[in-house]
Short mmCIF file of C-alpha atoms (C1' of nucleotides) in Angstrom, two decimals:
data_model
loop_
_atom_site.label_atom_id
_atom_site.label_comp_id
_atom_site.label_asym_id
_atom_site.label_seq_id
_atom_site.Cartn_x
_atom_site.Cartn_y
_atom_site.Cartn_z
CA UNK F 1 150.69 -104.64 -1.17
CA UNK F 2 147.47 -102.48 -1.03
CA UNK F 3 144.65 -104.11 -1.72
CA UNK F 4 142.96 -104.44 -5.46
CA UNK F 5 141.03 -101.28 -6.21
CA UNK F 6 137.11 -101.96 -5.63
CA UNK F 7 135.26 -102.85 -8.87
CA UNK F 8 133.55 -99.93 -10.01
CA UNK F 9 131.70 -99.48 -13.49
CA UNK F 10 134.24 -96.94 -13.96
CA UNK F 11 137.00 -99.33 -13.55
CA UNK F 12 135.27 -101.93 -15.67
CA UNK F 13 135.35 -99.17 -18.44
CA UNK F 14 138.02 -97.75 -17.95
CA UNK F 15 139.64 -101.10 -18.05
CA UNK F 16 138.24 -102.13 -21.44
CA UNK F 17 138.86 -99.09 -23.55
CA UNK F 18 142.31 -99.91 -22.23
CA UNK F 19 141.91 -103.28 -24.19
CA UNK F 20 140.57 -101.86 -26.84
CA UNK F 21 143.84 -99.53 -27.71
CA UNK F 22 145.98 -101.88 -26.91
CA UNK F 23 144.85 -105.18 -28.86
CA UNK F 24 141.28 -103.81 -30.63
CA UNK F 25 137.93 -104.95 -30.85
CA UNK F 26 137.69 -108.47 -31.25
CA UNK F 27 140.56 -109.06 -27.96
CA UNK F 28 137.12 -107.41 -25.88
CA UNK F 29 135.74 -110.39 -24.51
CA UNK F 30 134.27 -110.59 -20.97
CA UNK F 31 136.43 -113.61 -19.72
CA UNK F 32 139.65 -111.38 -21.59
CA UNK F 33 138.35 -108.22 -19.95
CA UNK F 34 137.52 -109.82 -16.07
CA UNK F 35 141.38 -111.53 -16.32
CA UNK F 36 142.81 -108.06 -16.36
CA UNK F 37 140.97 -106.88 -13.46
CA UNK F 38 141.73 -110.10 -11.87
CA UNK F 39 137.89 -111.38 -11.39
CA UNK F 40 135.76 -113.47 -13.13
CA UNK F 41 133.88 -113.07 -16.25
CA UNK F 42 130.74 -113.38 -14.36
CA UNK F 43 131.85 -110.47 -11.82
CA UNK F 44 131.12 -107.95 -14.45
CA UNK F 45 127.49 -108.85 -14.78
CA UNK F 46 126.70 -107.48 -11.19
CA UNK F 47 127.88 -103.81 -12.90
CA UNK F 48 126.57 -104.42 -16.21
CA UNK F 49 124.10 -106.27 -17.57
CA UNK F 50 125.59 -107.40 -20.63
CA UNK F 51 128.53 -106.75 -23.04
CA UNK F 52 126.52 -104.41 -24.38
CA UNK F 53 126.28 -101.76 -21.32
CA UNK F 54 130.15 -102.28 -21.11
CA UNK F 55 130.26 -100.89 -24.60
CA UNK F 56 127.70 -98.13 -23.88
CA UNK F 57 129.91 -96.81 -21.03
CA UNK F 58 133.24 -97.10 -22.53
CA UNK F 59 131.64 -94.77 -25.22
CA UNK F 60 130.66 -92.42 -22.62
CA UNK F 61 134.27 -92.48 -21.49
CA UNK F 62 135.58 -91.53 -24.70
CA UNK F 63 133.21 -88.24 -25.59
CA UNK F 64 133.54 -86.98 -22.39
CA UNK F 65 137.23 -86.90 -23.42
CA UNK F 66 135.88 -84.25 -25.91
CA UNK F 67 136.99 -80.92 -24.85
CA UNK F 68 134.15 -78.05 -23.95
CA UNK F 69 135.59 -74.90 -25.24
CA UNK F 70 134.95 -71.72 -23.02
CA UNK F 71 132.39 -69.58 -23.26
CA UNK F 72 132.60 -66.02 -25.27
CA UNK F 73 133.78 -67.51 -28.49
CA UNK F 74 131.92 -67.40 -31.87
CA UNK F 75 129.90 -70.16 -32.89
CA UNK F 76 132.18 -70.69 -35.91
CA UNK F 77 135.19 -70.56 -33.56
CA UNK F 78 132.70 -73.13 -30.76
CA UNK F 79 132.25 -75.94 -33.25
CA UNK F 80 135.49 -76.01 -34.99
CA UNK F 81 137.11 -76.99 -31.72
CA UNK F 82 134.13 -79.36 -30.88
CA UNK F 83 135.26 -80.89 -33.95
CA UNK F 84 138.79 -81.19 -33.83
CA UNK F 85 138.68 -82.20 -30.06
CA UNK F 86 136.19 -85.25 -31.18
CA UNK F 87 138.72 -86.28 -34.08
CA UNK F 88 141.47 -86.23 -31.98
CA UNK F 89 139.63 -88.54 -29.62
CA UNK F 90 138.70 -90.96 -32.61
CA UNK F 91 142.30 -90.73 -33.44
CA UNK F 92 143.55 -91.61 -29.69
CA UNK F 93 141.35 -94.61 -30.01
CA UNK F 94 141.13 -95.74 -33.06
CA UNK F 95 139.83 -99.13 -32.16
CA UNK F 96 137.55 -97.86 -29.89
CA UNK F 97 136.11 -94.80 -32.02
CA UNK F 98 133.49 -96.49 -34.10
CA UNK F 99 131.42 -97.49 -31.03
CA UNK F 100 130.83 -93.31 -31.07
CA UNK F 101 128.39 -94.09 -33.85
CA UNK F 102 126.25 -96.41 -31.93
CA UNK F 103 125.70 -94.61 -28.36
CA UNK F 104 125.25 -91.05 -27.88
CA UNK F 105 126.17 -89.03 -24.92
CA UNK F 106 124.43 -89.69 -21.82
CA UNK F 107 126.40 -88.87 -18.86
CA UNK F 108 126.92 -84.91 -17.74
CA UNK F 109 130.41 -85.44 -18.06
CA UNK F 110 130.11 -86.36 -22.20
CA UNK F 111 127.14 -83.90 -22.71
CA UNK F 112 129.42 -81.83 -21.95
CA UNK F 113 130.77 -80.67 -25.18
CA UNK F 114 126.89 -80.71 -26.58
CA UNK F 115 126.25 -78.15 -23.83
CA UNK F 116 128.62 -76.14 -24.57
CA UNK F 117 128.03 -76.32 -29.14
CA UNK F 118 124.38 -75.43 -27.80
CA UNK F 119 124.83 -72.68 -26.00
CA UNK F 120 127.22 -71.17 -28.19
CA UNK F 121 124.60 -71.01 -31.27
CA UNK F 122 121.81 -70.00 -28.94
CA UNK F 123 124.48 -67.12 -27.90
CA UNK F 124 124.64 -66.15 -31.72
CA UNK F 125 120.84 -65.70 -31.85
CA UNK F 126 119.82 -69.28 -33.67
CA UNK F 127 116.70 -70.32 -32.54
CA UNK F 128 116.34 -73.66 -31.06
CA UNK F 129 115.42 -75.25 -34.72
CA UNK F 130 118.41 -73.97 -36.27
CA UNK F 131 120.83 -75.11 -33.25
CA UNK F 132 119.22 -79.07 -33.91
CA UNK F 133 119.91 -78.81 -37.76
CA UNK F 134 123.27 -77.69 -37.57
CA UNK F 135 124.50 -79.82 -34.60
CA UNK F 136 122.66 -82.68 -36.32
CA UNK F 137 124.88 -81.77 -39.84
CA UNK F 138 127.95 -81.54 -37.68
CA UNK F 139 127.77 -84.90 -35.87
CA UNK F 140 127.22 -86.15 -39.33
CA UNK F 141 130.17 -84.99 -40.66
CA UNK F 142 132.16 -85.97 -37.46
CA UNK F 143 130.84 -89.49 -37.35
CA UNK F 144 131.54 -90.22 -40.97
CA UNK F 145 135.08 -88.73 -41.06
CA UNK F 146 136.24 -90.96 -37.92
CA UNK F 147 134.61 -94.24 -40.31
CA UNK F 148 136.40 -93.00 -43.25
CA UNK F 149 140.00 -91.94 -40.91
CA UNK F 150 140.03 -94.77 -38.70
CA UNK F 151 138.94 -97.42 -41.33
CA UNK F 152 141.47 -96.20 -44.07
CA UNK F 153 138.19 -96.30 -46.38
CA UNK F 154 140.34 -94.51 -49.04
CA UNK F 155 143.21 -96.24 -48.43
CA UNK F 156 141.35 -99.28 -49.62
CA UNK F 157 139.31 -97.18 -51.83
CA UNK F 158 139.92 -98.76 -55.87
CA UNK F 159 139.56 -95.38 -56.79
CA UNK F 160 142.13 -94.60 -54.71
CA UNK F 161 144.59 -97.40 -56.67
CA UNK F 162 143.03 -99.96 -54.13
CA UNK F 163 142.32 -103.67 -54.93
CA UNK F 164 141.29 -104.61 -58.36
CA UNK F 165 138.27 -106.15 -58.99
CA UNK F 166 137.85 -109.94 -59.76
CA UNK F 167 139.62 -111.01 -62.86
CA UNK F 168 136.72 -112.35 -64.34
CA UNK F 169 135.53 -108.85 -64.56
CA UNK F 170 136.94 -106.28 -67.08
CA UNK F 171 139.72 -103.60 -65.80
CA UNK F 172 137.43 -101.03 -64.18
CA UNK F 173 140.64 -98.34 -65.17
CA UNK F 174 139.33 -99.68 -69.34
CA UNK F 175 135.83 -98.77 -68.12
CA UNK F 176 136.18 -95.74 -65.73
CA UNK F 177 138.61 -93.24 -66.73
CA UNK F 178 137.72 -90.46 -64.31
CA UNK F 179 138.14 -93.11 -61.43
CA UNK F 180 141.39 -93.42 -62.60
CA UNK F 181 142.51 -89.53 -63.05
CA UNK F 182 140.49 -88.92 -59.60
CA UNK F 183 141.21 -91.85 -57.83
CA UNK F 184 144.78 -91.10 -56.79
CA UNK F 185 144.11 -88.06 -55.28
CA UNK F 186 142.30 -89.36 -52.99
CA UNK F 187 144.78 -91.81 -51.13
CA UNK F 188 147.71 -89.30 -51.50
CA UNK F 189 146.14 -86.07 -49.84
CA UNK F 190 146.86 -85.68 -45.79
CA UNK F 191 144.08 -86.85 -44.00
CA UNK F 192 143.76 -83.74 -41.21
CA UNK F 193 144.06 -81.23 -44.69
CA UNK F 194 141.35 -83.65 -45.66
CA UNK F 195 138.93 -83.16 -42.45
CA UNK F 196 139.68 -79.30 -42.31
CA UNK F 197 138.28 -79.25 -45.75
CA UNK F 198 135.35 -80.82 -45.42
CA UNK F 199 135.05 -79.12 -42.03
CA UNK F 200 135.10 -75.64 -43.65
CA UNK F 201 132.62 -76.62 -46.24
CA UNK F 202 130.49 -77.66 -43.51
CA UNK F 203 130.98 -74.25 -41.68
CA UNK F 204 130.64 -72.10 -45.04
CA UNK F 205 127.56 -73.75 -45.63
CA UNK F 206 126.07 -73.13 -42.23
CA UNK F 207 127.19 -69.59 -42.63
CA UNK F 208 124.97 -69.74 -45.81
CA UNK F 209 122.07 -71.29 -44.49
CA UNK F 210 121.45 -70.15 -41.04
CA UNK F 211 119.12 -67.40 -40.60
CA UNK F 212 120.45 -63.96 -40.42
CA UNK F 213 121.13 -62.76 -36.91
CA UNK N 1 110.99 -129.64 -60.17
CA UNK N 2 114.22 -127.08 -61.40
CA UNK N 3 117.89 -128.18 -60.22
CA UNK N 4 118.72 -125.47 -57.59
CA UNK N 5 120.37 -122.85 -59.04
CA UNK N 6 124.22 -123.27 -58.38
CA UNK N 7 125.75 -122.04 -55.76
CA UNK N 8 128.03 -118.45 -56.69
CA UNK N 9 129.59 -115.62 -54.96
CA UNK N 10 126.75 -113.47 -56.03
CA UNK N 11 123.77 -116.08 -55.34
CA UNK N 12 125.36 -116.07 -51.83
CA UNK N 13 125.60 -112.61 -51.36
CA UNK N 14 121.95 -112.32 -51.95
CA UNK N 15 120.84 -114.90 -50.12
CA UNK N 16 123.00 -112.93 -47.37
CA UNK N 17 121.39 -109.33 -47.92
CA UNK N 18 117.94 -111.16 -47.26
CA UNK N 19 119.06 -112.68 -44.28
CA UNK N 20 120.09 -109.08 -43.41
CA UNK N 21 117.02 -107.72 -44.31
CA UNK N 22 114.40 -109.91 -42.83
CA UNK N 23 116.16 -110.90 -39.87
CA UNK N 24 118.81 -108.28 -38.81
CA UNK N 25 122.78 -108.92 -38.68
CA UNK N 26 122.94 -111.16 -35.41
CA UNK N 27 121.12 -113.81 -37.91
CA UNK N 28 123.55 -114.00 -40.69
CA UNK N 29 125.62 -117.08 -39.64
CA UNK N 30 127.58 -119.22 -41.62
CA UNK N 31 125.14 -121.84 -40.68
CA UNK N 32 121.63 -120.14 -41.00
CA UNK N 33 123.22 -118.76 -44.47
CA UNK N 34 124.24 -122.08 -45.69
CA UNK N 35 120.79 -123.68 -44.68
CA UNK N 36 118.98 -120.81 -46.32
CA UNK N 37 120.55 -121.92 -49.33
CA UNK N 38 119.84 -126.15 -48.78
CA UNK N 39 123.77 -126.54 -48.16
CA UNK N 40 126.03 -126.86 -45.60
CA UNK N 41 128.35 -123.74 -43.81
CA UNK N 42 131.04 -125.19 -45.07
CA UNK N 43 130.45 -125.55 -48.52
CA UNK N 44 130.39 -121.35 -48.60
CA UNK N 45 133.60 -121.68 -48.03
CA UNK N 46 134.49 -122.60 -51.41
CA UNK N 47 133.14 -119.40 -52.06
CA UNK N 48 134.29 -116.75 -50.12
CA UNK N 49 137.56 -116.79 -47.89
CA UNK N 50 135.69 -116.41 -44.88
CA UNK N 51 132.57 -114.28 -43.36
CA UNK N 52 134.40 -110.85 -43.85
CA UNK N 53 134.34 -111.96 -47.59
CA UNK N 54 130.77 -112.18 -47.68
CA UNK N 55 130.08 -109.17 -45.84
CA UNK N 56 131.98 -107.47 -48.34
CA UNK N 57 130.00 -108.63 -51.37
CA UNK N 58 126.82 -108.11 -49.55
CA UNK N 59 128.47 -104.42 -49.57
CA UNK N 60 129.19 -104.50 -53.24
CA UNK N 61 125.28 -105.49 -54.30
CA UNK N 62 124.07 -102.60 -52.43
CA UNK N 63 126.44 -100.14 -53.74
CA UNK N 64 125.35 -101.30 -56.97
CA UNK N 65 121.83 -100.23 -56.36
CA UNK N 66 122.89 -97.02 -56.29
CA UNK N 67 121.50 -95.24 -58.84
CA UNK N 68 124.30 -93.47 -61.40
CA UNK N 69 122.94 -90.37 -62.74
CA UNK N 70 122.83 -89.86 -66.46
CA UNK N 71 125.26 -87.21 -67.75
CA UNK N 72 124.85 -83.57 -68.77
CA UNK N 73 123.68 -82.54 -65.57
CA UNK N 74 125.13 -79.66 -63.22
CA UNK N 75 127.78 -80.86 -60.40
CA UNK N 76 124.83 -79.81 -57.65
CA UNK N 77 122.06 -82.24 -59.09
CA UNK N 78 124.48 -85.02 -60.12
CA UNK N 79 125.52 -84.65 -55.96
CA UNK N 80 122.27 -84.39 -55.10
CA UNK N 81 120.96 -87.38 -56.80
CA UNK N 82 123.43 -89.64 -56.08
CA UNK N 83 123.45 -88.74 -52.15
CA UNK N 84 119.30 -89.22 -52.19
CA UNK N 85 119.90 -92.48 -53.87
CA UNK N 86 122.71 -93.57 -51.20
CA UNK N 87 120.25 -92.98 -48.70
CA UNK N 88 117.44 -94.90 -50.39
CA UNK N 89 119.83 -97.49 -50.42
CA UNK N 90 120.57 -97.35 -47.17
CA UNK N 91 116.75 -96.69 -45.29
CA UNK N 92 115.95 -99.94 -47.97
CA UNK N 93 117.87 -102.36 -46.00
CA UNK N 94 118.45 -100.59 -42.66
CA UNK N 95 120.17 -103.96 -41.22
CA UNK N 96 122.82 -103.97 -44.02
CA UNK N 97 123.81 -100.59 -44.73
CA UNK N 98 126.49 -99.94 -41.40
CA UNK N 99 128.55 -102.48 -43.73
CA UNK N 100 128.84 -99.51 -46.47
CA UNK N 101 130.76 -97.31 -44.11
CA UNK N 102 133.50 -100.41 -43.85
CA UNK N 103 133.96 -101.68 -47.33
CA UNK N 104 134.51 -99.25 -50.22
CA UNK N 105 132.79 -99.67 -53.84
CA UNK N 106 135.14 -102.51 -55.46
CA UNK N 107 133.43 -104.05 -58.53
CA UNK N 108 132.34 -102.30 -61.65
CA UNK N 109 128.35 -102.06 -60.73
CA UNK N 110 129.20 -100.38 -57.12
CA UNK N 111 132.07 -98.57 -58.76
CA UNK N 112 129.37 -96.96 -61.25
CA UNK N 113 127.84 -93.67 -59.37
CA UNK N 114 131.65 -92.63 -58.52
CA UNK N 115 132.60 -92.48 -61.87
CA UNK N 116 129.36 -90.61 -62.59
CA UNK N 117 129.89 -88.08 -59.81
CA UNK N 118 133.28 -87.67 -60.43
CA UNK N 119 133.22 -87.11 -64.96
CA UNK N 120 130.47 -84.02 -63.48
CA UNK N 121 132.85 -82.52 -61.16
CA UNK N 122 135.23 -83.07 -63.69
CA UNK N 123 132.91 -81.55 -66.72
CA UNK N 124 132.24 -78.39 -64.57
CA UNK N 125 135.72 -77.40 -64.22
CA UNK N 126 137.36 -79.05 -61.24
CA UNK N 127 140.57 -80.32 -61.03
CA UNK N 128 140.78 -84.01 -59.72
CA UNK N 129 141.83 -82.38 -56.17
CA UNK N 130 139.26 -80.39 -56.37
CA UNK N 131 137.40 -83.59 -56.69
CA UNK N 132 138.56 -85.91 -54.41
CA UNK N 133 138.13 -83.61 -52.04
CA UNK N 134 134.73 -82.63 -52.47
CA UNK N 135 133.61 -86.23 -52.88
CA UNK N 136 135.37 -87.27 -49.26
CA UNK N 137 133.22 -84.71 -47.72
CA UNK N 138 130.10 -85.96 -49.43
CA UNK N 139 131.07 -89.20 -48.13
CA UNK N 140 131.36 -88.46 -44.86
CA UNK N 141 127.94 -86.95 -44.82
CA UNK N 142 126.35 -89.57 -46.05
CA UNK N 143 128.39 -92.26 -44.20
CA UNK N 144 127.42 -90.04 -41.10
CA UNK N 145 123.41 -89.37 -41.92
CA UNK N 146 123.11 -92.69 -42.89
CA UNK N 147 124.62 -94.39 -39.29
CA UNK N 148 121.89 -91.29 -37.48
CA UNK N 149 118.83 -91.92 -39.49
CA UNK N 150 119.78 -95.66 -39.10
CA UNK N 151 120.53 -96.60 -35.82
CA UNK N 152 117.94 -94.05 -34.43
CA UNK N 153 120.63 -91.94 -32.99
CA UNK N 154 118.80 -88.92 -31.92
CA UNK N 155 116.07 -91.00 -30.55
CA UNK N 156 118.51 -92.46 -28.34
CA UNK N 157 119.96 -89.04 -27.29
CA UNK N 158 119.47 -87.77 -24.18
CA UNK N 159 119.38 -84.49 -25.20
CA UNK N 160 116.48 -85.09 -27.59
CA UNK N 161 114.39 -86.38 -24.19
CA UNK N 162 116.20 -89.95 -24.04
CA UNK N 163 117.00 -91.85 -20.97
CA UNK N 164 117.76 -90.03 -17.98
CA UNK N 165 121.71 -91.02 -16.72
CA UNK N 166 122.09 -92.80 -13.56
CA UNK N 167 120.39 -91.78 -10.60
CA UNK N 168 123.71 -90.70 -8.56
CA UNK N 169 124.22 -88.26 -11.10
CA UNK N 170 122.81 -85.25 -10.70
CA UNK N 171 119.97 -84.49 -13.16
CA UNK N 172 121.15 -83.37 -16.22
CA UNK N 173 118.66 -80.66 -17.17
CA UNK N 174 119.59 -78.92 -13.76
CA UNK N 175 123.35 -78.48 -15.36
CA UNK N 176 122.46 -78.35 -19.10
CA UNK N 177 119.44 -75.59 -19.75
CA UNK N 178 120.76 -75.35 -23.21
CA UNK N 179 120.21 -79.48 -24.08
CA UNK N 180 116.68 -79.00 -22.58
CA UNK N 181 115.77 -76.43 -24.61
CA UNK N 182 117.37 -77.44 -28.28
CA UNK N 183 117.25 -81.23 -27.61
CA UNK N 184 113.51 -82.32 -28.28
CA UNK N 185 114.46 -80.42 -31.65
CA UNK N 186 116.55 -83.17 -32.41
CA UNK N 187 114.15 -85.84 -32.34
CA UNK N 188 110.67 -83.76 -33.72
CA UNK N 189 112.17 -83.09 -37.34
CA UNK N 190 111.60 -85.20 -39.99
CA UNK N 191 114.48 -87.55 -40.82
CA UNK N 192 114.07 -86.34 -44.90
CA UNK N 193 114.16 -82.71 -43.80
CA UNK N 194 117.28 -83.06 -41.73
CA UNK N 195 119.22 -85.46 -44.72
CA UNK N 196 118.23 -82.34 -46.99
CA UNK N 197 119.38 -79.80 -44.44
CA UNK N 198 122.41 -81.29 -44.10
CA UNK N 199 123.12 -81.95 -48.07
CA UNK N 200 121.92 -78.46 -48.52
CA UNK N 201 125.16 -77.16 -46.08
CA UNK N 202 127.18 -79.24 -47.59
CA UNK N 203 126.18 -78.26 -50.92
CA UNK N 204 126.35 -74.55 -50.50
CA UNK N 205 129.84 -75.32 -48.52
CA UNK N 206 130.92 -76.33 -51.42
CA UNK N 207 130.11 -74.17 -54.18
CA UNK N 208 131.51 -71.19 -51.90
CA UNK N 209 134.92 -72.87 -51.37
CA UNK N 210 135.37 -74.86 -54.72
CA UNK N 211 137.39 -72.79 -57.03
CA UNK N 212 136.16 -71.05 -59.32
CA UNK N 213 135.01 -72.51 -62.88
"C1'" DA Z 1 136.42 -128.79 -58.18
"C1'" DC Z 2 133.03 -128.85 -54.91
"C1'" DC Z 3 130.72 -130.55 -50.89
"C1'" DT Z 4 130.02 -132.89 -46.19
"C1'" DG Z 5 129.95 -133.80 -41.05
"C1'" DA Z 6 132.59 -133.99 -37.07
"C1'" DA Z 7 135.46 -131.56 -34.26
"C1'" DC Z 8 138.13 -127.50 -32.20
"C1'" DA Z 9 138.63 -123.41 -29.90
"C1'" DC Z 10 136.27 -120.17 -28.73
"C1'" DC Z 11 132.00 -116.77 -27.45
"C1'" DG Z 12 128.07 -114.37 -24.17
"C1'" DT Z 13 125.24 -115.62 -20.72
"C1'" DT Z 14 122.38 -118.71 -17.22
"C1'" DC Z 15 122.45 -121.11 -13.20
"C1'" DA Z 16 123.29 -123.04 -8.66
"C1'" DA Z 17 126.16 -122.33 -5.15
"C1'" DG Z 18 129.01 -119.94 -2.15
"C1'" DT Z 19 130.56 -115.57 1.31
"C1'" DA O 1 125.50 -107.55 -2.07
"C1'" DC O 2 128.95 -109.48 -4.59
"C1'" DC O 3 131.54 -113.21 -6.52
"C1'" DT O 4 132.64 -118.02 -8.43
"C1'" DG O 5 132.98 -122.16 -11.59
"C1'" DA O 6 130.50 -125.23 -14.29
"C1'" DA O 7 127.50 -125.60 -17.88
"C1'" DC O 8 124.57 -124.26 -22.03
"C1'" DA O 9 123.78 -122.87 -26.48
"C1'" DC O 10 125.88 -121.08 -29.62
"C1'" DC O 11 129.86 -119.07 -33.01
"C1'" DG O 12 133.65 -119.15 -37.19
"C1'" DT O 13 136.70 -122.12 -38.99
"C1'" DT O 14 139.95 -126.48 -39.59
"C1'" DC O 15 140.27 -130.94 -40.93
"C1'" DA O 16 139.79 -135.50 -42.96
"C1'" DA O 17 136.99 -137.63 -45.94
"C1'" DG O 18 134.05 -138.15 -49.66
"C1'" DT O 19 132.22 -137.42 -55.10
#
DNA sequence: ACCTGAACACCGTTCAAGT
DNA sequence: ACCTGAACACCGTTCAAGT
């Protein structure tokens, strides 16, 4: 049989956003992680220097998984794509998605989608100002809607007919009648209807705000 | 001297915020809680189920420090104030507030500013869809600003003059003109001008796509 | 009903030793 | 230069026992 494939930090990664979709966050531990690549725990610490930098690089692994979209398109056109190509990462890897929030791109190969948003404002005449604020507003909105998707926030949402409170407590439904007429409509909308909305807001506001070109 | 006060759910989840706050998440042990409190770890668990049980009412006292505005005021401020106040909330105890994103308002107190943003969409017009969806975007901006401004995200980014990637890479302003021209943009704004950037989009996003009233 | 201390089954990481 | 196994200093939580 050939022989075991060398131990890169690419195969480390690789290997633990493989652990991550298949048995989540808390199965990620360095002894778990080594076994599958048949080594020891304390192999990995030669490529990384902690659990940490493992984490760091899986991210990287994931946004550069974010599709770049070709030149020539509007900006409008740009980030919408930008932003459905980073959901549908969060979505592939749902375990693995809220460690977006805590490392930004680094490598070429995951700036590559930033590269790409950038140069398609600067293309539509925004000055380098306006390019920050709206990619800053966009990553916003991306980072919160993977927390809200791949949580279920509304699913566990009381508003959204989640969990009562303790009993000790009076019936927040007595107390909050708009929670309960709102509430439901939350929970029972589809949740890529849901980002597209919140998407276009964010677009028809930019659209609003940015500085005539 | 006084009998220590007895030991409650909410006495605990107190003591646990100002763990959080003085000392940072990695601190906030069973142990380190319990001895904060002159008892043992396991005594908490009479309590609370286990740790992600105290997490979650450490969740529940901040949400209930966010401020519900009175009524009579138009959809826009009522948004407005209650997003400013989230992010108080949030830059107040920096350690705690990545717990908001993963446990939803439960009890009555953290339930409060929903049911105060929600009667003023409600009062100018909007159908609960209308609702629910324009509060899911507002949280995802806010869950989204609040894990940037937070975790020091665009301090950390490359593009806004952060670490170089690794040195058998080839340098990344070579390939990406665009990130070294917008990204020191990124990390020269002021954190309060970007939040009201942002809520200003999403503001104006929403007035143009809401229905009519 | 509430609390205790010992113990269990883990962690990430350090260290001394190997090749 | 890379890898190993034992050990250290912790965790959250179970358990048997107390009041």
């Amino acid at each position: 049989m050939p022989r075991q494939a060398r131990l890169t930090e690419r195969a480390i990664a690789e290997a633990a956003l493989a652990v991550l979709d298949a048995e989540g966050i808390e199965a990620l531990t360095m002894r778990h992680l080594a076994a599958g690549l048949s080594t020891s725990a304390m192999a990995l610490y030669n490529h990384f220097s902690d659990k940490e930098a493992v984490l760091e690089a899986v991210t990287q692994l994931m946004l550069a998984e974010i599709e770049a979209p070709p030149p020539g398109m509007s900006w409008q056109e740009t980030a919408r794509r930008i932003m459905r190509s980073a959901r549908a990462v969060a979505l592939r890897h749902p375990h693995a998605a809220p460690l977006i929030a805590r490392f930004p791109p680094r490598t070429p190969d995951a700036l590559a989608f930033v590269e790409a948003g950038f140069r398609s404002f600067r293309a539509a005449g925004f000055d380098p100002r306006s390019t920050a604020q709206a990619y800053r507003t966009l990553v916003a909105y991306s980072l919160g809607t993977q927390e809200i998707e791949v949580t279920g926030y509304f699913a566990a949402h009381p508003a959204a007919g989640g969990p009562a409170g303790s009993l000790d407590q009076p019936s927040a439904g007595r107390l909050m009648p708009t929670i309960q007429e709102v509430g439901p409509e939350l929970a029972n909308q589809d949740p890529e209807q849901q980002f597209e909305y919140g998407l276009n807001v964010v677009l028809a506001g930019l659209e609003a705000l940015l500085p005539r070109r």
